[in-house]
Coordinates of N, CA and C in Angstrom, one line a residue:
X1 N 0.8 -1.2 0.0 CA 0.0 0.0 0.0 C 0.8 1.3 0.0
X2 N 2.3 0.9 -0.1 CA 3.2 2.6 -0.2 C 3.1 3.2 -1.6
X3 N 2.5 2.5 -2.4 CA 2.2 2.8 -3.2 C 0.9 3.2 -4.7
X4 N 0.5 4.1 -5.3 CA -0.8 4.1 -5.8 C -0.9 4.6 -7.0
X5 N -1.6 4.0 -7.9 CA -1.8 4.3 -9.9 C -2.6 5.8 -9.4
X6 N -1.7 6.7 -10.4 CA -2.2 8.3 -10.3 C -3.0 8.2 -11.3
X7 N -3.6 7.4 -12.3 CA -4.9 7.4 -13.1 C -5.7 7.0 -12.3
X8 N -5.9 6.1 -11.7 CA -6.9 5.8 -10.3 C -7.3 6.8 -9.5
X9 N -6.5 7.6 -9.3 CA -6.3 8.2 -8.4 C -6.8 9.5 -8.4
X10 N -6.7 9.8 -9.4 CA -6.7 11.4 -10.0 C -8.7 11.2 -10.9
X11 N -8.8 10.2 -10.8 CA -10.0 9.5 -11.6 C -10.8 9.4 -10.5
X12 N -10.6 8.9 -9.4 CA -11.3 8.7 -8.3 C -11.8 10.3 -7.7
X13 N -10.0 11.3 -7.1 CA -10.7 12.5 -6.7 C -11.7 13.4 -7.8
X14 N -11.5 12.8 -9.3 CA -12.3 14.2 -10.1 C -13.9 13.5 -9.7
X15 N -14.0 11.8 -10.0 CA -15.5 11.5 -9.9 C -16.1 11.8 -8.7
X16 N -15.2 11.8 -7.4 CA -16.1 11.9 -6.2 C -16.4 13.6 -5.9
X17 N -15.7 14.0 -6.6 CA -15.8 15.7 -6.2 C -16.9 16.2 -7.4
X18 N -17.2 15.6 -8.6 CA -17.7 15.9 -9.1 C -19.1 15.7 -8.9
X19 N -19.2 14.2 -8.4 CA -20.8 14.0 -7.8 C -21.0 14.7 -6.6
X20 N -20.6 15.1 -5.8 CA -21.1 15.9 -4.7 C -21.0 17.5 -5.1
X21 N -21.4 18.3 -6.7 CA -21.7 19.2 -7.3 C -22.6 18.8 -7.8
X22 N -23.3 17.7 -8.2 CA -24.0 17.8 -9.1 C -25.2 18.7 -9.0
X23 N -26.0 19.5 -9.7 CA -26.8 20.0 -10.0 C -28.1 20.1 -10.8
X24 N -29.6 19.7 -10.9 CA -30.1 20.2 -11.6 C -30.0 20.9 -12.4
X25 N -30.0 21.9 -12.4 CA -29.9 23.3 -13.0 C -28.7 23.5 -13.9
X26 N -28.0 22.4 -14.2 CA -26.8 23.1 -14.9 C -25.8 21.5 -15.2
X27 N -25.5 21.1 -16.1 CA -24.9 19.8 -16.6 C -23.1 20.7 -16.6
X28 N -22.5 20.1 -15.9 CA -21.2 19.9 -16.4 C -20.4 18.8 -16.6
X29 N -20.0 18.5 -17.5 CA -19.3 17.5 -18.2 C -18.0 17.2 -17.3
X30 N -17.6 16.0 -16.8 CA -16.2 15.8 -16.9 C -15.4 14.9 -17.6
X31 N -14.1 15.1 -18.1 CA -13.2 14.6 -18.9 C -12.1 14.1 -18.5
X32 N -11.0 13.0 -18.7 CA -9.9 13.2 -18.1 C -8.8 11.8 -19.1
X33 N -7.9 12.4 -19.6 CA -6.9 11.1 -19.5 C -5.7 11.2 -19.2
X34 N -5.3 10.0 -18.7 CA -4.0 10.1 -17.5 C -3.1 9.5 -18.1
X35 N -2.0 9.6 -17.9 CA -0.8 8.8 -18.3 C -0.8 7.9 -17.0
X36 N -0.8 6.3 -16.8 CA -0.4 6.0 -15.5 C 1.1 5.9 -15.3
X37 N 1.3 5.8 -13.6 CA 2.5 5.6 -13.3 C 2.1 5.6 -11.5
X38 N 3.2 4.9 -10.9 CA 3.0 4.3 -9.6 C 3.5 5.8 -8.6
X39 N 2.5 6.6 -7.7 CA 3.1 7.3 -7.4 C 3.4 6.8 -5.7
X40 N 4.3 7.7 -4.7 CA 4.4 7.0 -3.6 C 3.3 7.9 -3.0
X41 N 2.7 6.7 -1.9 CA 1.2 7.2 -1.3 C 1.6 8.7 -0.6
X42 N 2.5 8.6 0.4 CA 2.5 10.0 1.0 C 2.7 11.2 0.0
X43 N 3.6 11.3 -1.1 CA 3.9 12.4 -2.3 C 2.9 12.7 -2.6
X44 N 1.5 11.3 -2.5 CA 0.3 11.7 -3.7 C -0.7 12.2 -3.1
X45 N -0.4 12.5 -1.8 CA -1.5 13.4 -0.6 C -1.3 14.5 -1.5
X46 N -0.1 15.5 -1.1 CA -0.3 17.0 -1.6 C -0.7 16.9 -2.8
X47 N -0.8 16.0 -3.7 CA -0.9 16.1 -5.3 C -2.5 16.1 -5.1
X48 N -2.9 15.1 -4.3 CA -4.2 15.1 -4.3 C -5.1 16.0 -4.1
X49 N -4.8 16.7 -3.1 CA -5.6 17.4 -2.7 C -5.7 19.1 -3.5
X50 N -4.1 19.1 -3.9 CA -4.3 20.2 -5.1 C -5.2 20.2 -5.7
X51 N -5.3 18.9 -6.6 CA -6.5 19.1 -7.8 C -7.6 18.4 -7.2
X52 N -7.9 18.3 -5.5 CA -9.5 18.3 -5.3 C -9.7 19.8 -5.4
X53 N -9.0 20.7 -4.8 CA -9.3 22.5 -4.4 C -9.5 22.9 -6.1
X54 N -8.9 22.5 -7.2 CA -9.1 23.2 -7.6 C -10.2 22.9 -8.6
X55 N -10.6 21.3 -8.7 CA -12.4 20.8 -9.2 C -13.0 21.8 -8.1
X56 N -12.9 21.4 -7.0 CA -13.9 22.1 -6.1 C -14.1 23.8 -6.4
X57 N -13.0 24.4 -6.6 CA -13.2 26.0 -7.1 C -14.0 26.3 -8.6
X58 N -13.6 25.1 -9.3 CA -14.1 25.1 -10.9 C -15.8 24.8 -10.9
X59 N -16.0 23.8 -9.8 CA -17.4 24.0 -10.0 C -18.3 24.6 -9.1
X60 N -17.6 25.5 -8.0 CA -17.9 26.0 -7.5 C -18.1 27.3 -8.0
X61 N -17.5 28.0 -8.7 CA -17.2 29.6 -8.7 C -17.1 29.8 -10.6
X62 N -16.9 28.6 -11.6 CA -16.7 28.8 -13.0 C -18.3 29.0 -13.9
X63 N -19.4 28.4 -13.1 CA -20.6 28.1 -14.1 C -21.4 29.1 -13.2
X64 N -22.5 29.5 -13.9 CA -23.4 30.1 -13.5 C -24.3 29.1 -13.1
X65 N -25.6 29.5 -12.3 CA -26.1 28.6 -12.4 C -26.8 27.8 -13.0
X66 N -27.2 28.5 -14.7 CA -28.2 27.6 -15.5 C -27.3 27.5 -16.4
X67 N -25.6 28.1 -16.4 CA -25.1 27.8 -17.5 C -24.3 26.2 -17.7
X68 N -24.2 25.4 -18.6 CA -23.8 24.1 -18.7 C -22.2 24.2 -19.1
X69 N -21.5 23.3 -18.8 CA -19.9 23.4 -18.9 C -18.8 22.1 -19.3
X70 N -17.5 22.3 -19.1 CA -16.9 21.0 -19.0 C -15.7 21.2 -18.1
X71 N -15.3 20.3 -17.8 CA -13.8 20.4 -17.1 C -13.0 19.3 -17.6
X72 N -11.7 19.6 -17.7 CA -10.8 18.5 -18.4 C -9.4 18.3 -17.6
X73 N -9.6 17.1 -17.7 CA -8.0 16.5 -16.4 C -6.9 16.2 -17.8
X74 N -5.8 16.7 -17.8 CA -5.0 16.4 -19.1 C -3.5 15.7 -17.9
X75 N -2.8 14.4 -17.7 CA -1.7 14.1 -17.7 C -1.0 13.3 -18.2
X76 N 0.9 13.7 -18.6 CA 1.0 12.9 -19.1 C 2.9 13.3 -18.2
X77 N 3.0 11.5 -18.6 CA 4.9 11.9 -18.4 C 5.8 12.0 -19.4
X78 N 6.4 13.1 -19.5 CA 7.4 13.8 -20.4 C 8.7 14.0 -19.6
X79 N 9.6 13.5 -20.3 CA 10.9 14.1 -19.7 C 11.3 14.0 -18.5
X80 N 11.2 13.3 -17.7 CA 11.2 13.0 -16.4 C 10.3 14.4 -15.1
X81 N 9.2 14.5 -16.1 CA 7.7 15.2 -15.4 C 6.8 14.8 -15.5
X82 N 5.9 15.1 -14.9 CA 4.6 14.7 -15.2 C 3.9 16.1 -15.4
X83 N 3.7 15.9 -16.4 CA 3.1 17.5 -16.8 C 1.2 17.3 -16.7
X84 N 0.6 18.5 -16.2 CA -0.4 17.9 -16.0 C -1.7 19.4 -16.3
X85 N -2.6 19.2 -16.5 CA -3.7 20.5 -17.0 C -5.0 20.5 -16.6
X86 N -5.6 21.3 -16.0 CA -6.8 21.4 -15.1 C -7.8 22.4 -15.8
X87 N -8.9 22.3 -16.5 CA -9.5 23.4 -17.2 C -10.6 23.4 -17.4
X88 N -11.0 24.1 -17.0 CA -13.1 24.5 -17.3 C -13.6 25.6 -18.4
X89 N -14.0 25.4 -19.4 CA -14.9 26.4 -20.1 C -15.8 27.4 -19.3
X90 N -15.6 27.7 -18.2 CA -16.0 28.7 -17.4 C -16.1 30.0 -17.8
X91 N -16.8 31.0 -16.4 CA -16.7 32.4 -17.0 C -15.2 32.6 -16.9
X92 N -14.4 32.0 -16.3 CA -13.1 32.3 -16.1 C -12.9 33.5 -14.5
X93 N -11.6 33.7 -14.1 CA -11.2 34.3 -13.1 C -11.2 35.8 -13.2
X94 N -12.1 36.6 -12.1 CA -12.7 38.1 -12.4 C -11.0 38.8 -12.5
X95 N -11.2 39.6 -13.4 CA -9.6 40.4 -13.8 C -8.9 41.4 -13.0
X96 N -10.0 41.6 -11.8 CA -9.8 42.4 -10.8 C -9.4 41.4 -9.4
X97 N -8.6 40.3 -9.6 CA -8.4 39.4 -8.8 C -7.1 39.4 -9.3
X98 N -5.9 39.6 -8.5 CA -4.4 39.0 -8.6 C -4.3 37.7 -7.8
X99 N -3.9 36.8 -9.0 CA -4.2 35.9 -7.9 C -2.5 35.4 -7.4
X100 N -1.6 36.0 -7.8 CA -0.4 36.3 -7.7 C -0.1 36.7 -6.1
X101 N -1.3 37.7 -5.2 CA -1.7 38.5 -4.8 C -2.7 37.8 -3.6
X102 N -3.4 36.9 -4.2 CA -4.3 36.4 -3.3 C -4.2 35.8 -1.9
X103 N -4.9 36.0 -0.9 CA -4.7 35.9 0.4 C -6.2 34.5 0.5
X104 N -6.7 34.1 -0.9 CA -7.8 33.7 -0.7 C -7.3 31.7 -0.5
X105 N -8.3 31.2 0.9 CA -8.0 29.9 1.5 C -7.5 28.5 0.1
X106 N -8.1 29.0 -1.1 CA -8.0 28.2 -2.1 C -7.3 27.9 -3.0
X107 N -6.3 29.6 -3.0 CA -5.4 29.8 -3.8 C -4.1 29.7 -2.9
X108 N -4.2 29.9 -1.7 CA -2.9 29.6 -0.7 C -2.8 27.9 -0.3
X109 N -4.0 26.9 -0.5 CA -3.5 26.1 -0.3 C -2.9 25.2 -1.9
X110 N -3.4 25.7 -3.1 CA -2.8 25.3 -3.9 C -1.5 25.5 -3.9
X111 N -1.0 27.0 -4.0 CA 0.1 27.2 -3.9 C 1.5 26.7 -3.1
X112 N 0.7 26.1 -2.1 CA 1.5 25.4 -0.7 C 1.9 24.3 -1.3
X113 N 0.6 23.5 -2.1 CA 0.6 21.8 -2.2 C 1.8 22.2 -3.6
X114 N 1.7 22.6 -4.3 CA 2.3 23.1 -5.5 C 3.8 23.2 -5.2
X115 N 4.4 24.1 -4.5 CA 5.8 24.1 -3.6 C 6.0 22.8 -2.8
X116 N 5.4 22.0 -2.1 CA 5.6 21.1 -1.8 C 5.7 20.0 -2.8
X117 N 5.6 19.8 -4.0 CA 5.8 19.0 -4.9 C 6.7 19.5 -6.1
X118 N 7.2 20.9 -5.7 CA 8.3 21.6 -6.2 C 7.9 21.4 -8.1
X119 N 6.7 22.0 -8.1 CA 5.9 22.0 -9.6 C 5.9 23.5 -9.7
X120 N 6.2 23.8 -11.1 CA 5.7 25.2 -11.6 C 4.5 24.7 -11.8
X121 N 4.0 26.0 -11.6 CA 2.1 26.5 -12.6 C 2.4 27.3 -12.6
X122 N 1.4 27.4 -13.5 CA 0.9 28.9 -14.3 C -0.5 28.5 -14.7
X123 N -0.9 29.4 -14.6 CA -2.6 29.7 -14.3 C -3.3 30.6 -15.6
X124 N -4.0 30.3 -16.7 CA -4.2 31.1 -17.5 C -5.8 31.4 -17.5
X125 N -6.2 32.2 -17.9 CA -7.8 32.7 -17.0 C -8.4 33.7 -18.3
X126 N -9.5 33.6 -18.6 CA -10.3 34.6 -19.6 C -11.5 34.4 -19.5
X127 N -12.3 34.6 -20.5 CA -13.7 34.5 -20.2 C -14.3 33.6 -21.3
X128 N -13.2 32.8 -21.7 CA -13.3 31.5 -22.0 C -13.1 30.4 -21.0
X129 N -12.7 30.1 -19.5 CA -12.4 29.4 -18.8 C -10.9 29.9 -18.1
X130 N -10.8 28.8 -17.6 CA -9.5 28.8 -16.6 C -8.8 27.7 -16.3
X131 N -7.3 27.7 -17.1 CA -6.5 26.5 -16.9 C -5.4 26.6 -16.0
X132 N -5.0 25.7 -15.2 CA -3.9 25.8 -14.7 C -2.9 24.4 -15.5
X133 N -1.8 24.6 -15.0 CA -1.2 23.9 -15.7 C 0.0 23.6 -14.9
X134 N 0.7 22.6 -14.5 CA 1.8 21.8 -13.6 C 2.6 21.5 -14.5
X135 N 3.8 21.4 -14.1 CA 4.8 20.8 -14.6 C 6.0 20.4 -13.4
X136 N 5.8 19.2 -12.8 CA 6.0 18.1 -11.5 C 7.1 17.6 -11.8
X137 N 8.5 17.7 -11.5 CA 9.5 16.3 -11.6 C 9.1 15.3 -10.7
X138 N 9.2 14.5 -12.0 CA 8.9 13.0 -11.0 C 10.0 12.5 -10.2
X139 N 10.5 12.9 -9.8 CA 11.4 12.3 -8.6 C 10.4 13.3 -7.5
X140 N 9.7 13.9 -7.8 CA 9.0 14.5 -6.4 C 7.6 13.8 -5.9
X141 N 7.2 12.8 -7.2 CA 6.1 11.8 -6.7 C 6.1 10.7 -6.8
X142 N 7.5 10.3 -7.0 CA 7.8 8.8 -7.3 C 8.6 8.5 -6.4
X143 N 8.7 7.5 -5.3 CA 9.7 7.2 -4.4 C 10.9 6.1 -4.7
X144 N 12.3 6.3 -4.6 CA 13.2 5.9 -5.0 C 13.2 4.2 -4.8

């Protein structure tokens, strides 16, 4: 058990976070395909819970409420990373928000889980949606 498939894994937190949004009033689609690979169970906590916060923010804060949507899990391993992509056809992130800047609970704990797995992101935002985007060395979620 020191060990766990990040397609599993990453498939499990989008479906369970996704059914406890569900809505009437509004269909959002989810999407996802993963490159597998065995990550180590402790490394795949912070990974985890980064991309529960940020489904959770995406269907929390991206659709209106009668508006219908999608979200897409994109990973794959390149180069000794795992490069990975988080994205909703949303209204996207209000422009009067730095989130560079933000003191807000969702964006400080990404940022945390994010340095702890020693990943760049970059976060791209319009009023087409909102992607973030990792790029992970895997020696940070893979145990020797």
């Amino acid at each position: 058990f020191s060990k766990i498939s990040l397609k599993d894994y990453i498939e499990n937190i989008a479906e369970v976070t996704h059914r406890s949004f569900q809505d009437n009033n509004k269909v959002v689609n989810l999407s996802y395909k993963v490159d597998d690979v065995h990550l180590d169970m402790a490394k795949a906590i912070p990974l985890g819970l980064m991309i529960s916060e940020i489904l959770i923010n995406a269907h929390k804060h991206a659709f209106n409420h009668s508006e219908n949507g999608s979200i897409k899990i994109l990973s794959s391993i390149e180069d000794e990373k795992m490069l990975m992509k988080i994205s909703d056809n949303g209204s996207g992130i209000p422009k009067d928000i730095d989130l560079s800047k933000s003191n807000s609970l969702g964006m400080t704990l990404v940022n945390s889980f994010s340095d702890q797995l020693k990943a760049d992101l970059k976060i791209n935002s319009n009023s087409k949606g909102t992607r973030f985007e990792f790029s992970i060395p895997i020696q940070s979620i893979i145990s020797d």
